[in-house]
mmCIF file of C-alpha atoms in Angstrom:
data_model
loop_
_atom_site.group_PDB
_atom_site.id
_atom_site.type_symbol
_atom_site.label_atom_id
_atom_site.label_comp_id
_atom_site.label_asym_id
_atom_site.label_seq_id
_atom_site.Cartn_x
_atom_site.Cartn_y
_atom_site.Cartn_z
ATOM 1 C CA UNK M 1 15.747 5.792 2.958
ATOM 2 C CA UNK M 2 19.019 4.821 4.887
ATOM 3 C CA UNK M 3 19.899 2.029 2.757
ATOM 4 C CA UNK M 4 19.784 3.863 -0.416
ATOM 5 C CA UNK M 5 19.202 2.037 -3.863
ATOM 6 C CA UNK M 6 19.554 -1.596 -2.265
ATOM 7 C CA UNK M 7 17.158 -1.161 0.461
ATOM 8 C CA UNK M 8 14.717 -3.268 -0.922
ATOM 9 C CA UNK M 9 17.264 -5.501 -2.965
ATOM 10 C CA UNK M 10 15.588 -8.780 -1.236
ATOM 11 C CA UNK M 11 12.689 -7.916 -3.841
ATOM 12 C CA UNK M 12 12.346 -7.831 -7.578
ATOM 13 C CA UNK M 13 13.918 -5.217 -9.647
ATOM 14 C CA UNK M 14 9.859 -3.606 -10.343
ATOM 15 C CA UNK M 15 8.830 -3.766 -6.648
ATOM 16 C CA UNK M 16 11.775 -2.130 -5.184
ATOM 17 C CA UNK M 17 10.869 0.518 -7.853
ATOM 18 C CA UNK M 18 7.170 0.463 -6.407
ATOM 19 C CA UNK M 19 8.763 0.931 -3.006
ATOM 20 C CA UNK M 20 10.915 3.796 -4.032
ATOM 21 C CA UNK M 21 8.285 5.037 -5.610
ATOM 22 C CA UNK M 22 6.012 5.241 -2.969
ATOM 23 C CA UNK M 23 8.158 7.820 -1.257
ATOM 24 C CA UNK M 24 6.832 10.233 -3.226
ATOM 25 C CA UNK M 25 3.392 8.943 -3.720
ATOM 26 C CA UNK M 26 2.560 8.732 -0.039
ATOM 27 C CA UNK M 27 2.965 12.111 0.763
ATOM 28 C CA UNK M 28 1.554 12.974 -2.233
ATOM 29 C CA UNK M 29 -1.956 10.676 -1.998
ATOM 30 C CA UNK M 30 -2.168 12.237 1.415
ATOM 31 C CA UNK M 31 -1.836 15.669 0.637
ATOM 32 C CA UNK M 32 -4.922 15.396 -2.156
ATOM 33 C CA UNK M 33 -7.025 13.740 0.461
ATOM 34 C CA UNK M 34 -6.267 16.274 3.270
ATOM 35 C CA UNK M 35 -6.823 19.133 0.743
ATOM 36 C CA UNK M 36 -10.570 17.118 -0.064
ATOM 37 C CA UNK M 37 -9.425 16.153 -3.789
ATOM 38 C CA UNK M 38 -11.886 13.873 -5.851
ATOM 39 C CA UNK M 39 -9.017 12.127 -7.033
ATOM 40 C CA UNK M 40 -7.096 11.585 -3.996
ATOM 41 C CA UNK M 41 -9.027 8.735 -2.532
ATOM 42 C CA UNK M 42 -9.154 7.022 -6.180
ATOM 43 C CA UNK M 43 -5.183 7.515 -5.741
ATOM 44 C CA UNK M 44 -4.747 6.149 -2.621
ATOM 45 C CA UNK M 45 -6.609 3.228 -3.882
ATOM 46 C CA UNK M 46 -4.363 2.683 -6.525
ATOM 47 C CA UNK M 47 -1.192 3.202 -4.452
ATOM 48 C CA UNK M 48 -2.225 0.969 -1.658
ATOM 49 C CA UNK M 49 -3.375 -1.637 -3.701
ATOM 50 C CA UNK M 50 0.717 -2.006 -6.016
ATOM 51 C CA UNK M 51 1.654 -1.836 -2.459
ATOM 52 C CA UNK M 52 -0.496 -4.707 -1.241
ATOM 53 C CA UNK M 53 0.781 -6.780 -4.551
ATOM 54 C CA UNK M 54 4.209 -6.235 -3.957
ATOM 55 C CA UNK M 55 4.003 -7.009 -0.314
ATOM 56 C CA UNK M 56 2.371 -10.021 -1.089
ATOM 57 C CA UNK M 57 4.513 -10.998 -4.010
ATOM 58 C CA UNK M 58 7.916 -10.944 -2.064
ATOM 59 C CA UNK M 59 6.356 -12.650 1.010
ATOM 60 C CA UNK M 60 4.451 -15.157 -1.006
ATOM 61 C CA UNK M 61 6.479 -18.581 -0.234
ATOM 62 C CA UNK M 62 7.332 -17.592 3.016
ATOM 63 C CA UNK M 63 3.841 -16.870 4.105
ATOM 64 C CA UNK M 64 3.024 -20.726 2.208
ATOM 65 C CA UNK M 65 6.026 -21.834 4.439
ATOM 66 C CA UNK M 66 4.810 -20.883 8.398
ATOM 67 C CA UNK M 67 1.331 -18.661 7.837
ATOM 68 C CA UNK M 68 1.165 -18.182 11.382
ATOM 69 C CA UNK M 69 4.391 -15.886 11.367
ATOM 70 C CA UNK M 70 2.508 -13.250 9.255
ATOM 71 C CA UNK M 71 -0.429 -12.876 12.351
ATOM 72 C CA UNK M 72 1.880 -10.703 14.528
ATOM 73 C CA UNK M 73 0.633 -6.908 14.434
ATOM 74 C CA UNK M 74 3.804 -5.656 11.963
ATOM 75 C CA UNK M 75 5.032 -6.305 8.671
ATOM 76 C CA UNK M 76 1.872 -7.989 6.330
ATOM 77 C CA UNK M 77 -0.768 -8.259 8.150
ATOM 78 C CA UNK M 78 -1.227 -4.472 8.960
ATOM 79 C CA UNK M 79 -0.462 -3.468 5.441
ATOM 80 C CA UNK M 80 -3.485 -5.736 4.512
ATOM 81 C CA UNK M 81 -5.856 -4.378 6.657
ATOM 82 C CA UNK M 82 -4.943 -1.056 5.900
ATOM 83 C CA UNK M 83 -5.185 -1.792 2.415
ATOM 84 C CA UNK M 84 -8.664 -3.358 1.857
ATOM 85 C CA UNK M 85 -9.661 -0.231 4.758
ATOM 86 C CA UNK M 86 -8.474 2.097 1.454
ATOM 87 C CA UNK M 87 -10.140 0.043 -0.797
ATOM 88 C CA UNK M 88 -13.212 -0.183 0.452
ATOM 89 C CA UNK M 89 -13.546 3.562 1.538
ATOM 90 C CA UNK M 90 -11.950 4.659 -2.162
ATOM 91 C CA UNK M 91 -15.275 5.672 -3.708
ATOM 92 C CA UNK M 92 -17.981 6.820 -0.773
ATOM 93 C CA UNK M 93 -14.939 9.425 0.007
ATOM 94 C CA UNK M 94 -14.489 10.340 -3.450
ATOM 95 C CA UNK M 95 -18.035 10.811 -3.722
ATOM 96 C CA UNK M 96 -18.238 12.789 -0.411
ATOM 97 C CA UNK M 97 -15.415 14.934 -1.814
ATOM 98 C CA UNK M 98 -16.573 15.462 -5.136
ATOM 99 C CA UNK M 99 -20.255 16.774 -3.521
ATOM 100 C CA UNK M 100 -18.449 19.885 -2.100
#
């Protein structure tokens, strides 16, 4: 949030949107799940998936360039795991949530 508009300017005009974006959507994807939404886990899917994509999409040629860079435990590799975690738990959790 420090660097304003330009904090993402190393990425394309759409994804720095995304990553503005996701300000918002964060706390707001987390807030439906902790308050046992239906549609918060579909949400989440949906957020952390654009996220993965535009991760992936500014780190692209790089990670072609020197793939063993991207093992450490920050930056891509995290944001991976984390992400198919989401998308694999997406629907038993909205399923859970919508039994209640």
């Amino acid at each position: 949030m420090t660097g304003g508009l330009s904090a993402y300017s190393y990425a394309p005009v759409l994804v720095q949107l995304l990553f503005h974006a996701l300000l918002l959507l964060d706390p707001l994807v987390a807030a439906l799940i902790v308050s046992a939404r239906p549609c918060g886990p579909l949400l989440a899917a949906g957020v952390m998936l654009s996220d993965m994509l535009g991760n992936w999409s500014v780190a692209w040629s790089a990670v072609m360039a020197h793939p063993i860079t991207f093992l450490r435990p920050v930056g891509l590799l995290p944001i991976t795991l984390f992400g198919i975690f989401v998308l694999l738990t997406a629907l038993p959790l909205r399923r859970a949530l919508a039994k209640r």
